[in-house]
Every structure is written in C-alpha cells, then in structure tokens.
C-alpha cells in the first residue's frame, strides 16, 4: 500500500498581539511621561491666565499677557540677572574647588579615603539647616565668623544683611554645601582615567602643568561637564539657602526665580504670575542644559573616534 | 470632695462669690492650691455647660492647625476640659511662624479638609475670605441654635470684633454693617516700647515720648552702653516689618497707606509727611538699630531684648511681656511705656495684630469646629489663660477687669497695665483692607531695606514705591 502524502494544514498565526507588544511594553514609560507632563502642562495653562486666588472675579485667559508683563518689568530682569550670576559664580567656584580637592585626593590611600568621606558631611546636611547654621555663625553679636572677621580688623561686616555682601554670603553657604558633590564626581572621574598617557608623559619627562592642561583636563572634561550640568540645574533653581537667609533681600538683591515664584504664589496668591515665572525658569534651564549636553555628546564622540 | 467645697467653686465660676472670698473659704475647708486649680477648671466647665448642649457632636474628631505661640500653649494646657465637656476629640499640628502661614495657604488653596479650624491674623483673612476658604462666622454667632447663650460676643472688645470683619470691598471699612466675620479674636498685641530699666538707669535716660526722642535716646544708649544697641525693630523682607512699631508710628502722624476714591485705591506713601517719617525711621535704624536689621523678625527683636543685646524695642507689648519671664537673662529688668510717635498726637495709635481662630470652608465637621472655637474664645477659657498661663492680651473686656489677672500683671510687669490702658482706646488695624496687602507690604519692606542700605534716597524710594504699587493696583483692577 502506497502512502498518499497528505498536505498538512497551514497554521495561520495571528500576529496582532505581537504587533502590539512593543506598545504594551512601553506603556509604563508612557505613563511616567504623562505623569511628568501633567504638572508641566498645568503650569503652562495657569501661566496663560490672569488668576489671583483672592480675586476670583478677575480670572480669565490673557494668553501671553503674564509673559509680556514680565518683559516690561524691571524687577523681572533683575531676577534673571541675579539668578544667572548666582548660578555662574556658585558652579564656577565649586568646580574649581572640587577639582583642586579631587586632585589632592587622587591617590587612593587610607588617609585620602578618610578625608574624602569627611568632606562629604556638608552634602549630607539639608540646605535649610545649613543656612540656619550659617545665619548663627554670621550673627554680629555672637557669631563665630563675625568674631573671626573682627580679629582681622573688619568690625562692621554685615554678611547677608547688606546688599554689598549678601551675594557673597549665600554663595559661601552654597559652596560649603555643594563643593563635595563636585569633588566626588571629579574624583571618580580622575580615578577612572587610563594610566598609559600619564606613564608615557612621565617617561618623557613632560612638565606637570603641561600634563594637567593637555592630558588630565581634556580626558576629564566629560566628567566636568556632567558635574557642572547637575550643579547648574540645582543652582539656577536655588531656593532653600537664599530664602532661609534673606527672603530674597536685602531690597531685591537676591530675588532669584524660585524665591520670587514662591512669594508670588504663597504670599500674594498670584497663581498666573507665579506659573509664568516658573515656565521662564524652565526655558532658561532647558537652553543652558541643551548647551551642556550638546558639548558633552561632542566630547564623547571625539573620545570614541580617537579610541 | 464635700458638697460645700464644690458649691463654693461653682459659686465663684458663676460670679456669685469674689476671688478673695473663694480663697478664704477654700483655705478654711483645707483645699490645696493644686486641688483648687482642678476644681476651678471643672466648675468653669460645668458653668459653661449649663444652658447649651455641648455634647451634640460627641464622638466627632476635629483637627487644628496652630502656630507655635503661648496662646496655643495655654489652649493645649486646658484642652482636656474641652474634650471632657463635649466628647469631641481634638488633634493638632503646630508649626513655627516662619512657615506657619505658608502651611495654611497650602492647606486651604488645595481645598483640603485636613484641618477644621486654624489660627490666623486679620490680614490673612483679606486673602482667605474673598477666595472662599473661610466661613463667615456670622452664620454661627447669630444663630442661637448653634451658639451658647453665654458666649457673650459683645464682651469681645468692639475694636477687635470690627478689625476681624470685612465686607470684601477693597478699601471697605472694617466692621461695616455688611461685613463678614472672618475670624474670632483670641488674643492680641499693641505696639509700644519695652525697655531695659537697668540699661536706662546706667545711661541716665528715661522712656522717650515721641519719635524724635526715641531716635535720640536710642543713639545715646548705643553710644553709652558699649555693647547693646539702642532700638530693636523688625526689618526682614516681609509684611511683618511694616505692621508693628513702624505702622503704629506712621499712623500716629496721620499718614495712610492708601487714599480711597470712588472705590479705587491710590498709594499714599509718598506724601511729604510720610517722607519725613520714613527719613526719621531710617536714620534711627542706621544709627542705633541691630547690625543685621534686614534679617530681623519678631524672634530676633525679642531674643535680643531678653538676652540684653538691645536696650529697647518698639514692637508688640506681649513680646516685651514674654521677654520679662522664662529663662531670659534680662528677666525682671524690663519696663513698659505707651508711645505716641507724633509729639502733637494726643494718644498712641498702635496698629494691632490679632491672633484669631478661623474655620475652614472645606471642613466636614463645622459644627464641632464651632464648638471648639466658642470654647477657646470663651470668657472661661480666656480667664483660665489670663490667670494661669501667659495669655496676654486677652480680647474680652471682662477678663481685663479681673482682679487676679490684674494683680499678677501689676506685680511682675511694671508699667504693663498703664501702657495697655493708655493705648487701648486708639488700638486698631490702621491698614486699608484690600486684597493686595501682602504684595504692598512686602514691597514696602523691600523699599525700607533699600533706604537703610543707602541704595536709594528716601524721597526717591517712596515715589518709586507708590508708582509701583499703583501699577499693581491697576493690573488687579483696583486702582
């Protein structure tokens, strides 16, 4: 008996669920994105309103009215200026100090490791607490720093209560709190650099300064950019230190974005203006971050190409 | 406890027996001081419960939002009596003043029903009221079914009742016939001088009588004492800098924050008189104020006086009262004086701060909250606070007449009652009620800081301030 070949039935596979799978898997990420976007879109919506909580009858759309009012307000430009100055100075000083400390602690010895742990202490202090501590230390009646300054012959140094020294004082506190952050990132970067270029330079007897500027700094620049970017995002949104020490004063000396937006909302209940200020802050932060990230990517590409 | 002892205390709580007779009778019956306090509290509770169903909300739980303050401490110390009388459970959160009002704004603006009643000042209700965050308490006070017949609303001093009632119209008179009662006065403060008697003796000066003398005396104290500065006043970038001594003196010269014309407001800080007052104030701070004046809040002004770092303050009389007690270095050394800044004025005109209780519109237990508010502002609780705790200045006229309270103050706080009585007739809120209160006063404090720091001349600074406030008023449809 010859066997008759029987055609096997063709199995039809329903591919629809497979087509949906990537979307299904990305759903959590999508939900997170929506969660992030809701407050942002809400802020945009409120920034388009004339909306004071205690004047409900005035509530209504003014579209870009809050923004144009800001543009014609000299106080707003003062806020932009002081926010950018505060950011530039704190990030710059912390970068230099952080780098110097990281270079000093670069060699992995027991004492260096211990010092780097001790230097992290300010970072573990809440900025608001640190501010109160510094407020006491700079008190002209009993503050230890006021006493030390008086020993140097300066009897009338007014720290955060004088317009000429207020910025210096809050920068000092910021530097005290956040320099360890820079130090840690840069130290990690320094310790992970390949050793061959340094060994070759040592064999050739290249001067230390040349090694630092031509080898260490270029190789460390992705870390420098990353650390600076993190600090920049924080510093431009600084609130705790400035509010706890000066409430934005004396006068309008330290009326940075966050302090102003906070006052507009919590004290003046001007929701529209507060939201507009925060949207402008977001825009400035976005532009600055974009600049930093672009440079970071460029440096990374260059290092990949040379590898 | 025998019936005779109980009857004696009940008779006292009902006002049938004088305090002297109570003490004499209690001693005869062998009652100790501690037992007497307990019996008194219990008799007050029974007296309050006589004609009103305090138990109607039994089993309900309410939550309070409180500022860290001796008034809150006095209330908490007596809270068990309220719980016993009503069967209402009470919990509370207490925050320091630095963050307290932000916490209130956050709770109310989010329409949270977390808190049923909270401490507030009258200025704050100018925001909370029109925003619909607090209940108009006339609904309760005027309803005999909801309010204890013994609540004695009329016993609360008229100026304070008026100062906590506003019709919501910008520039509208406080306490007008159509005003809503946004909160119930609880305790209040007038702004006068508190001075260190020892330092004054050492520098051979007496309490100044007007702003010119204040400035001179403060300068002499700073020069002669060789350490402490002459005059403590607030200076932080906040509304709190404007409302105490500063506005009390400003009002004494007849100066105003706004003029109101046809329902529209116009800033009035740049008149000739206002400029002259500001110039004197600024010069006084520069010459004899605290070095870091621009960071000074109520706490720093008080602490310096209590610690002997300043010789005098022009601030809340109750701040001076607190600094004369406790663990303060200068305890017992402080004296008090009424103060009229204007030499031509007949009497002081202290701007008042009134710690009050308000009810959240979002509370789901309003009747229980109202029971608490009645109890906390009652004659009985006020009396307890005044006699046994540091509940100065009580808001009820009957408590000010109480002999035990007066004797206690007169004994340990020389001059306090005199300054109080000289100032009380002229004490009220001197600000114009309007919804931009915090914007205006913060800008005002900012301008003062600039003047003291010589960033701007007084005249120029006030012209700029008035122009800026007028712009804000126009933007908000008020100017």
XYZ file of C-alpha atoms in Angstrom:
786
model
C 0.000 0.000 0.000
C 1.426 3.220 -1.019
C 1.021 6.022 1.290
C -0.714 9.059 -0.007
C 1.004 12.265 1.029
C -1.380 14.404 2.865
C -0.976 18.132 2.751
C -0.536 19.422 6.262
C -2.937 22.196 7.073
C -1.322 25.585 7.006
C -1.256 27.035 10.512
C -2.408 30.606 10.458
C -0.718 32.589 13.180
C -2.495 35.659 14.456
C 0.252 38.266 14.634
C -1.823 41.125 16.017
C -0.808 40.658 19.674
C 2.840 40.588 18.628
C 2.412 43.854 16.771
C 1.007 45.423 19.922
C 3.667 44.024 22.204
C 6.204 46.867 21.849
C 3.475 49.401 22.596
C 2.341 47.359 25.555
C 5.880 47.148 26.915
C 6.426 50.862 26.508
C 3.171 51.678 28.283
C 4.769 52.154 31.741
C 7.266 54.598 30.248
C 4.420 56.393 28.523
C 2.505 56.639 31.786
C 5.588 58.046 33.515
C 5.916 60.612 30.714
C 2.279 61.600 31.134
C 2.819 61.841 34.899
C 5.739 64.177 34.298
C 3.905 66.224 31.729
C 0.699 66.813 33.704
C 2.212 69.344 36.167
C 4.157 70.967 33.342
C 1.074 71.382 31.155
C -0.878 72.601 34.203
C 1.788 75.265 34.819
C 1.572 76.301 31.157
C -2.212 76.529 31.445
C -2.087 78.663 34.606
C 0.590 80.897 33.093
C -1.920 81.813 30.404
C -4.453 83.025 32.987
C -4.969 86.155 34.982
C -5.532 84.259 38.206
C -5.248 85.513 41.749
C -6.824 83.248 44.332
C -8.222 86.185 46.295
C -9.659 87.983 43.269
C -11.710 85.195 41.694
C -13.785 87.627 39.629
C -10.707 88.607 37.609
C -9.912 85.067 36.496
C -9.680 84.674 32.722
C -7.394 83.877 29.795
C -4.849 86.526 28.945
C -2.738 84.079 26.892
C 0.783 85.553 26.813
C -0.172 88.543 28.988
C 1.751 87.331 32.036
C 4.873 86.869 29.898
C 4.666 90.249 28.199
C 4.101 91.892 31.613
C 7.288 90.227 32.800
C 9.255 91.504 29.824
C 8.319 95.103 30.670
C 9.028 94.638 34.386
C 12.470 95.787 35.534
C 12.159 93.527 38.598
C 11.950 90.525 36.277
C 15.218 91.417 34.561
C 16.793 91.828 37.971
C 15.593 88.294 38.772
C 17.082 86.922 35.539
C 20.354 88.701 36.199
C 20.755 87.626 39.821
C 19.725 84.021 39.060
C 22.316 83.733 36.267
C 25.025 85.434 38.331
C 24.346 83.215 41.315
C 24.473 80.119 39.092
C 27.641 81.126 37.284
C 29.518 82.034 40.464
C 28.484 79.001 42.535
C 29.066 76.478 39.742
C 32.387 78.101 38.805
C 33.749 78.281 42.351
C 32.538 74.794 43.247
C 34.088 73.393 40.072
C 37.490 74.931 40.810
C 37.435 73.911 44.498
C 36.030 70.465 43.722
C 38.744 69.883 41.105
C 41.545 71.040 43.400
C 40.350 68.785 46.227
C 39.856 65.861 43.842
C 43.422 66.287 42.511
C 44.774 66.372 46.068
C 42.900 63.203 46.977
C 43.504 61.434 43.659
C 45.902 58.807 45.050
C 43.992 56.049 46.768
C 45.487 55.964 50.224
C 43.740 55.251 53.511
C 44.038 58.858 54.700
C 42.769 60.239 51.373
C 39.746 57.945 51.506
C 39.008 59.049 55.076
C 39.304 62.737 54.158
C 37.007 62.318 51.160
C 34.363 60.722 53.405
C 34.685 63.565 55.946
C 34.417 66.151 53.183
C 31.060 64.667 52.227
C 29.494 65.776 55.539
C 28.169 69.147 54.278
C 26.424 67.356 51.428
C 24.507 65.299 53.961
C 23.198 68.459 55.672
C 19.844 69.782 54.462
C 20.476 73.182 52.814
C 17.830 74.851 55.015
C 19.571 73.583 58.160
C 22.948 74.634 56.774
C 21.530 78.118 56.179
C 20.294 78.433 59.750
C 23.690 77.284 60.989
C 25.442 79.894 58.856
C 22.929 82.518 59.953
C 24.005 81.896 63.540
C 27.693 81.841 62.632
C 27.376 85.202 60.888
C 25.343 86.874 63.649
C 27.163 90.127 64.514
C 26.512 89.705 68.261
C 27.726 86.175 68.866
C 28.565 84.561 65.510
C 31.922 82.822 65.358
C 32.588 84.042 61.809
C 31.803 87.630 62.780
C 34.290 87.244 65.607
C 36.975 85.845 63.293
C 36.409 88.647 60.806
C 36.685 91.205 63.615
C 40.079 89.721 64.551
C 41.197 90.596 61.042
C 40.256 94.207 61.759
C 36.905 94.237 59.943
C 34.426 95.434 62.560
C 31.313 96.105 60.539
C 30.975 93.171 58.163
C 27.211 92.603 57.741
C 27.145 89.300 55.843
C 23.690 88.541 54.421
C 22.114 91.743 55.731
C 23.987 94.152 53.480
C 23.362 94.389 49.712
C 27.103 94.570 49.058
C 27.900 91.293 50.847
C 24.645 89.310 50.648
C 25.527 87.521 47.390
C 28.970 86.646 48.721
C 27.415 85.187 51.901
C 24.849 82.949 50.212
C 27.439 81.819 47.656
C 29.684 80.893 50.574
C 26.967 78.682 52.050
C 26.214 77.100 48.663
C 29.916 76.421 48.113
C 30.189 74.862 51.572
C 27.227 72.562 50.929
C 27.833 71.549 47.311
C 31.592 71.566 46.676
C 31.771 67.966 47.984
C 29.331 66.965 45.254
C 31.703 68.268 42.585
C 34.635 66.705 44.400
C 33.053 63.245 44.457
C 32.172 63.219 40.759
C 35.546 64.558 39.674
C 37.418 62.219 41.993
C 35.566 59.260 40.481
C 36.480 60.589 37.033
C 40.152 61.087 37.897
C 40.493 57.620 39.360
C 38.935 56.004 36.285
C 41.232 57.674 33.716
C 43.541 55.295 31.776
C 47.092 55.346 33.162
C 49.068 54.862 29.924
C 49.127 58.518 28.771
C 50.331 59.609 32.215
C 53.018 56.913 32.306
C 54.202 57.897 28.823
C 54.319 61.566 29.831
C 56.287 60.672 32.964
C 58.811 58.663 30.885
C 59.215 61.618 28.534
C 59.643 63.986 31.478
C 56.710 66.196 30.481
C 56.143 69.048 32.994
C 53.217 68.569 35.402
C 51.313 71.667 34.276
C 51.530 70.505 30.661
C 50.221 67.077 31.689
C 47.362 68.695 33.588
C 46.249 71.023 30.795
C 46.933 68.711 27.814
C 46.082 65.275 29.224
C 44.148 65.391 32.504
C 41.696 68.195 31.713
C 40.718 67.013 28.195
C 40.212 63.452 29.425
C 38.284 64.673 32.450
C 36.076 67.104 30.527
C 33.050 64.740 30.150
C 33.036 64.421 33.952
C 33.458 68.170 34.382
C 30.560 68.830 32.050
C 28.350 66.254 33.772
C 29.119 67.568 37.269
C 28.667 71.189 36.159
C 25.369 70.359 34.486
C 23.983 68.728 37.627
C 25.056 71.671 39.762
C 23.774 74.178 37.226
C 20.317 72.601 37.249
C 20.317 72.856 41.029
C 21.852 76.310 41.399
C 19.560 78.092 38.971
C 16.637 76.719 40.950
C 18.162 77.620 44.328
C 15.578 78.352 46.998
C 16.379 76.980 50.476
C 19.622 78.800 51.183
C 18.536 82.168 49.826
C 15.055 82.137 51.352
C 16.205 80.915 54.768
C 18.968 83.508 54.962
C 17.473 86.594 53.330
C 13.944 86.019 51.968
C 15.279 87.481 48.714
C 16.595 90.695 50.303
C 18.088 92.993 51.344
C 15.932 95.046 48.997
C 15.699 92.893 45.889
C 19.362 91.834 45.921
C 18.692 88.092 45.943
C 15.234 87.833 44.447
C 16.024 84.770 42.325
C 13.410 82.907 40.268
C 12.347 80.325 42.826
C 12.070 82.801 45.700
C 10.049 85.191 43.572
C 7.729 82.464 42.250
C 7.258 81.142 45.789
C 6.333 84.577 47.123
C 4.010 85.214 44.192
C 2.112 82.013 44.940
C 2.188 81.603 48.711
C 2.067 85.207 49.864
C 0.465 87.117 47.012
C -1.650 84.153 45.747
C -0.905 85.277 42.188
C -1.037 81.859 40.520
C -0.762 83.131 36.932
C 2.358 85.197 37.501
C 3.996 82.510 39.620
C 3.419 79.915 36.889
C 4.763 82.253 34.188
C 7.937 82.843 36.193
C 8.466 79.101 36.568
C 7.892 78.454 32.867
C 10.520 81.091 32.019
C 12.868 79.441 34.501
C 12.246 76.110 32.789
C 13.038 77.672 29.403
C 16.329 79.150 30.633
C 17.267 75.849 32.283
C 16.420 73.984 29.087
C 18.609 76.248 26.942
C 21.565 76.002 29.333
C 21.191 72.221 29.665
C 20.954 71.842 25.904
C 24.242 73.692 25.524
C 25.941 71.480 28.107
C 24.540 68.191 26.774
C 25.500 69.096 23.210
C 29.087 69.680 24.325
C 29.108 66.501 26.351
C 27.949 64.487 23.330
C 30.558 66.147 21.109
C 33.318 65.263 23.550
C 32.067 61.708 23.857
C 32.022 61.277 20.073
C 35.546 62.644 19.850
C 36.789 60.224 22.503
C 35.079 57.295 20.709
C 36.664 58.337 17.406
C 40.141 58.519 18.890
C 39.738 55.142 20.622
C -14.724 66.308 97.843
C -17.507 67.637 100.011
C -20.565 69.379 98.606
C -19.531 72.525 100.459
C -16.228 72.752 98.561
C -17.924 72.093 95.231
C -20.650 74.649 95.918
C -18.028 77.247 96.790
C -16.176 76.797 93.477
C -19.407 76.662 91.462
C -20.488 79.921 93.086
C -17.182 81.520 92.091
C -17.425 80.274 88.493
C -20.955 81.694 88.316
C -19.662 85.063 89.580
C -21.639 84.960 92.862
C -18.534 84.917 95.082
C -15.451 87.148 94.864
C -11.980 85.723 94.474
C -10.997 86.860 97.949
C -13.995 85.021 99.456
C -13.170 81.954 97.386
C -9.580 81.863 98.647
C -10.663 82.460 102.229
C -13.354 79.769 102.026
C -11.049 77.276 100.282
C -8.372 77.758 102.953
C -10.961 77.231 105.684
C -12.031 73.967 104.003
C -8.410 72.770 103.688
C -8.171 72.868 99.851
C -4.608 72.866 98.442
C -3.572 75.142 95.566
C -3.347 72.241 93.080
C -6.783 70.934 94.019
C -8.175 74.464 93.800
C -6.966 74.756 90.176
C -8.595 71.446 89.267
C -11.852 72.374 90.963
C -11.877 75.760 89.294
C -11.432 74.212 85.815
C -14.169 71.718 86.485
C -16.529 74.400 87.849
C -15.946 76.562 84.763
C -16.766 73.582 82.562
C -19.997 72.966 84.441
C -20.867 76.662 84.331
C -20.342 76.716 80.565
C -22.386 73.558 80.066
C -25.395 74.941 81.936
C -27.588 76.241 79.094
C -26.160 74.687 75.947
C -25.823 71.198 74.520
C -22.049 70.905 74.343
C -22.364 67.144 73.772
C -24.263 67.449 70.459
C -21.165 66.470 68.431
C -19.915 63.840 70.860
C -17.684 61.269 69.152
C -16.570 63.666 66.394
C -12.847 64.284 65.857
C -11.519 67.619 64.662
C -8.033 68.757 63.698
C -6.455 72.150 64.282
C -3.579 73.961 62.600
C -1.697 76.027 65.175
C 1.162 78.477 65.293
C 3.831 77.902 67.967
C 2.755 80.589 70.421
C 1.950 80.985 74.138
C -1.748 81.355 73.206
C -1.658 77.911 71.616
C 0.252 76.573 74.631
C -2.436 77.921 77.000
C -5.183 76.345 74.904
C -3.420 72.978 74.750
C -2.930 73.035 78.541
C -6.695 73.393 79.009
C -7.794 71.137 76.128
C -8.768 68.154 78.269
C -11.576 70.205 79.781
C -12.996 70.811 76.302
C -12.761 67.127 75.412
C -14.457 66.173 78.675
C -17.223 68.706 78.221
C -18.013 67.952 74.562
C -16.849 64.401 73.881
C -15.102 65.839 70.788
C -11.610 64.529 70.085
C -9.086 67.206 69.132
C -5.760 66.707 67.416
C -3.463 69.451 66.160
C -0.337 70.289 64.184
C 1.889 73.089 65.452
C 4.306 74.960 63.149
C 6.745 77.806 63.838
C 5.705 81.189 62.480
C 8.379 81.200 59.727
C 6.482 78.526 57.854
C 3.064 78.630 59.500
C 1.200 80.860 57.063
C 2.617 79.057 54.036
C 1.288 75.841 55.532
C -2.154 77.438 55.966
C -2.126 78.714 52.370
C -1.090 75.291 51.095
C -3.857 73.544 53.061
C -6.584 75.994 52.067
C -5.630 76.574 48.436
C -5.671 72.826 47.863
C -9.193 72.739 49.379
C -8.014 70.138 51.833
C -10.435 69.077 54.568
C -7.477 68.043 56.755
C -7.922 70.977 59.166
C -11.211 72.185 60.597
C -10.078 75.327 62.384
C -6.813 77.257 62.445
C -5.042 80.275 63.880
C -4.894 83.337 61.687
C -4.443 87.086 61.700
C -6.970 89.544 60.322
C -4.738 90.498 57.353
C -4.712 86.911 56.165
C -8.494 86.783 56.008
C -8.323 89.541 53.395
C -6.964 86.768 51.176
C -8.814 83.761 52.590
C -12.250 85.426 52.735
C -12.666 86.556 49.114
C -11.054 83.290 47.944
C -13.859 81.388 49.716
C -11.514 79.480 52.009
C -13.013 80.517 55.350
C -16.545 80.539 56.714
C -18.382 83.774 57.516
C -18.849 83.169 61.231
C -21.875 85.477 61.430
C -23.781 82.374 60.276
C -22.902 80.803 63.620
C -22.709 83.762 66.002
C -26.151 84.974 65.021
C -27.759 81.535 65.182
C -28.977 80.838 68.746
C -29.271 77.119 67.945
C -25.555 76.906 67.195
C -24.133 79.305 69.737
C -24.011 79.097 73.507
C -26.195 81.867 75.027
C -23.294 82.546 77.416
C -20.797 83.077 74.584
C -21.071 86.836 75.216
C -19.862 88.014 71.811
C -20.366 91.618 72.920
C -17.795 91.091 75.669
C -15.103 90.806 72.961
C -13.729 94.316 72.566
C -15.558 96.221 69.800
C -12.383 97.356 68.005
C -11.210 93.759 67.720
C -14.560 92.473 66.502
C -14.584 95.185 63.867
C -10.966 94.578 62.858
C -11.684 90.922 62.037
C -14.767 91.705 59.940
C -14.614 92.962 56.348
C -17.104 93.216 53.503
C -14.555 92.194 50.872
C -14.711 95.555 49.061
C -11.169 96.945 48.520
C -10.864 99.916 50.835
C -14.090 98.906 52.613
C -14.301 99.935 56.252
C -13.521 97.168 58.730
C -16.524 96.150 60.798
C -19.069 97.801 58.478
C -22.710 96.712 58.687
C -22.359 94.413 55.668
C -19.021 92.942 56.838
C -18.471 89.228 57.182
C -16.923 87.959 60.384
C -13.966 86.016 59.026
C -12.446 85.019 62.362
C -12.910 85.256 66.117
C -10.345 87.338 68.047
C -8.389 85.236 70.516
C -5.511 87.339 71.842
C -3.904 90.485 70.511
C -0.934 92.793 70.703
C -0.419 96.540 70.710
C 2.864 98.121 69.674
C 4.638 100.120 72.328
C 8.026 100.466 73.991
C 9.597 97.811 76.176
C 12.893 98.904 77.668
C 15.633 97.572 79.885
C 15.323 99.535 83.127
C 18.878 98.744 84.257
C 20.368 99.943 80.976
C 18.227 103.070 81.065
C 19.433 103.815 84.602
C 23.029 103.227 83.568
C 22.735 105.606 80.604
C 20.667 108.027 82.724
C 17.789 108.238 80.247
C 14.038 107.901 80.635
C 11.427 106.349 78.335
C 11.136 108.508 75.205
C 7.814 110.185 74.489
C 7.929 110.645 70.704
C 9.864 109.608 67.609
C 12.407 112.409 67.876
C 13.162 111.475 71.491
C 13.176 107.777 70.596
C 15.839 108.375 67.962
C 17.976 110.452 70.336
C 17.582 108.096 73.294
C 18.415 105.053 71.159
C 21.563 106.790 69.855
C 22.657 107.712 73.391
C 22.088 104.165 74.633
C 24.111 102.719 71.744
C 26.940 105.140 72.461
C 26.953 104.895 76.275
C 26.283 101.225 76.918
C 29.309 99.994 74.970
C 27.754 96.825 73.554
C 23.981 96.638 73.379
C 22.324 98.612 70.589
C 19.631 101.198 71.277
C 16.451 100.154 69.494
C 15.144 96.810 68.218
C 12.645 96.865 65.358
C 11.846 94.302 62.677
C 13.475 94.522 59.251
C 13.011 91.310 57.271
C 11.711 91.482 53.720
C 8.146 90.795 54.770
C 4.782 92.305 55.712
C 5.764 91.633 59.342
C 8.265 94.519 59.200
C 5.605 97.081 58.365
C 2.763 96.227 60.724
C 4.252 96.628 64.249
C 6.071 99.761 65.503
C 6.534 101.155 62.011
C 2.853 101.449 61.074
C 1.851 102.409 64.635
C 4.187 105.415 64.454
C 3.242 106.163 60.848
C -0.467 106.227 61.727
C 0.261 108.482 64.723
C 1.401 111.159 62.276
C -1.904 110.776 60.434
C -0.227 109.116 57.451
C -2.051 106.463 55.426
C -1.145 103.603 53.113
C -3.848 104.448 50.529
C -6.403 107.009 49.623
C -9.747 105.582 48.517
C -11.717 107.455 45.919
C -14.825 106.109 44.211
C -13.867 102.536 45.052
C -10.378 102.972 43.579
C -7.187 102.884 45.629
C -4.141 105.080 45.262
C -0.841 104.637 47.090
C -0.216 107.393 49.646
C 3.284 106.555 50.856
C 4.952 109.441 49.056
C 3.365 112.421 50.804
C 5.626 114.997 52.414
C 4.637 113.793 55.896
C 5.294 110.173 55.000
C 8.713 111.036 53.611
C 9.623 112.895 56.804
C 8.522 109.934 58.946
C 10.443 107.450 56.788
C 13.571 109.591 56.964
C 13.486 109.611 60.782
C 12.815 105.877 60.923
C 15.620 105.040 58.506
C 18.085 107.312 60.318
C 17.138 105.700 63.650
C 17.864 102.193 62.318
C 21.144 103.278 60.736
C 22.327 104.973 63.930
C 21.085 102.628 66.629
C 19.361 99.572 65.174
C 20.672 95.993 65.005
C 23.586 95.489 62.625
C 21.803 92.794 60.632
C 18.443 94.573 60.828
C 17.328 93.379 57.384
C 17.050 89.816 58.688
C 15.160 90.739 61.872
C 11.800 89.105 62.563
C 9.737 89.055 65.794
C 12.016 86.327 67.149
C 15.280 88.254 66.759
C 13.805 91.502 68.128
C 12.530 89.661 71.226
C 15.591 87.472 71.727
C 17.975 90.435 71.687
C 15.912 92.268 74.308
C 15.692 89.193 76.554
C 19.404 88.483 76.163
C 20.489 92.053 76.881
C 21.749 92.676 73.340
C 19.331 95.577 72.870
C 18.194 98.287 75.283
C 14.674 98.835 73.969
C 12.162 97.621 71.392
C 9.279 99.328 69.626
C 7.206 96.261 68.921
C 4.415 94.105 70.329
C 3.755 94.710 74.011
C 3.259 90.959 74.520
C 6.724 90.326 73.062
C 8.090 92.578 75.791
C 5.926 90.699 78.290
C 7.333 87.290 77.312
C 10.927 88.541 77.409
C 10.475 89.603 81.037
C 9.925 85.984 82.081
C 11.097 82.479 81.305
C 14.840 81.811 81.280
C 15.782 85.154 79.784
C 18.900 86.858 81.048
C 17.067 90.171 81.495
C 14.074 88.596 83.257
C 12.574 91.107 85.679
C 14.559 94.041 84.277
C 12.083 95.195 81.674
C 9.716 98.134 81.853
C 6.897 99.215 79.533
C 5.758 102.543 78.162
C 2.942 103.709 75.912
C 4.276 105.514 72.858
C 2.898 108.279 70.643
C 5.409 108.873 67.854
C 3.975 112.240 66.907
C 4.689 114.931 69.547
C 1.437 116.640 68.537
C -0.678 113.495 68.971
C -2.980 113.203 71.974
C -2.564 109.452 72.433
C -0.816 106.407 70.954
C -2.311 104.725 67.899
C -0.955 101.179 67.958
C -1.683 99.099 64.899
C -2.850 95.758 66.264
C -2.128 92.178 65.403
C -4.971 89.894 66.441
C -4.358 86.188 66.784
C -7.733 84.771 65.862
C -9.427 81.483 65.095
C -10.997 80.825 61.691
C -12.984 77.924 60.308
C -12.013 76.227 57.060
C -14.730 76.220 54.374
C -13.608 72.712 53.480
C -14.135 71.272 56.964
C -16.615 68.435 57.079
C -17.153 68.927 60.817
C -18.081 72.576 61.000
C -20.470 72.272 63.948
C -17.843 70.511 66.053
C -15.226 73.063 64.945
C -17.559 75.880 66.001
C -17.945 74.285 69.424
C -14.178 74.312 69.767
C -13.920 77.926 68.608
C -16.581 79.044 71.081
C -14.834 77.259 73.908
C -11.341 78.524 73.013
C -12.564 82.140 72.832
C -14.972 81.891 75.774
C -14.795 84.050 78.893
C -13.955 80.942 80.922
C -11.003 79.807 78.802
C -9.765 83.391 78.431
C -9.910 83.724 82.191
C -8.010 80.471 82.693
C -5.332 81.555 80.218
C -5.029 85.032 81.725
C -4.769 83.842 85.314
C -2.805 80.643 84.970
C -0.899 80.912 81.682
C 0.743 83.658 79.624
C -2.430 84.555 77.762
C -1.796 88.279 77.339
C -3.508 90.313 75.921
C -6.970 88.730 76.328
C -9.638 90.039 73.971
C -12.508 90.140 76.449
C -13.310 93.255 78.468
C -14.485 91.172 81.445
C -11.097 89.432 81.707
C -9.264 92.762 81.777
C -11.409 93.685 84.789
C -10.450 90.523 86.672
C -8.580 91.365 89.857
C -6.434 88.226 89.956
C -5.187 88.775 86.400
C -4.501 92.466 87.004
C -2.705 91.810 90.297
C -0.460 89.264 88.637
C 0.491 91.608 85.782
C 0.967 94.633 88.026
C 3.253 92.693 90.362
C 5.681 91.236 87.831
C 5.365 93.550 84.827
C 5.763 97.178 85.982
C 4.093 99.658 83.670
C 2.427 96.978 81.537
C -1.143 97.757 82.573
C -0.514 101.502 82.237
C 0.851 101.213 78.711
C -2.027 98.911 77.831
C -4.700 101.249 79.098
C -3.142 104.366 77.586
C -3.011 102.688 74.173
C -6.122 100.525 74.036
C -8.573 103.297 73.034
C -6.520 104.087 69.909
C -5.663 100.481 69.064
C -6.992 99.093 65.784
C -5.862 97.988 62.339
C -4.558 101.048 60.517
C -4.037 99.366 57.163
C -6.601 99.787 54.424
C -8.303 96.428 53.915
C -7.563 95.311 50.355
C -6.583 92.068 48.640
C -3.026 93.085 47.687
C -1.985 93.507 51.323
C 0.988 91.141 51.156
C 2.291 92.441 47.808
C 2.123 96.006 49.079
C 3.687 95.447 52.489
C 6.475 93.240 51.139
C 7.352 95.914 48.569
C 7.229 98.493 51.337
C 9.641 96.445 53.468
C 11.895 95.964 50.422
C 11.991 99.737 49.887
C 12.794 100.326 53.574
C 15.693 97.883 53.271
C 16.988 99.739 50.217
C 16.753 103.061 52.072
C 18.600 101.788 55.127
C 21.270 100.283 52.867
C 21.538 103.669 51.062
C 20.669 102.029 47.767
C 18.020 104.678 47.249
C 17.181 108.060 48.800
C 14.043 108.148 50.962
C 12.110 110.572 48.772
C 13.026 108.840 45.522
C 12.382 105.393 47.009
C 8.896 106.324 48.161
C 7.998 107.842 44.788
C 9.127 104.621 43.120
C 7.217 102.532 45.660
C 3.989 104.470 45.169
C 4.305 104.239 41.364
C 4.951 100.506 41.522
C 2.013 99.866 43.867
C -0.308 101.972 41.701
C 0.741 99.845 38.707
C -0.048 96.656 40.621
C -3.408 98.048 41.678
C -4.300 98.894 38.081
C -3.299 95.400 36.913
C -5.585 93.907 39.549
C -8.424 96.260 38.641
C -8.248 98.066 41.985
C -6.588 101.338 41.025
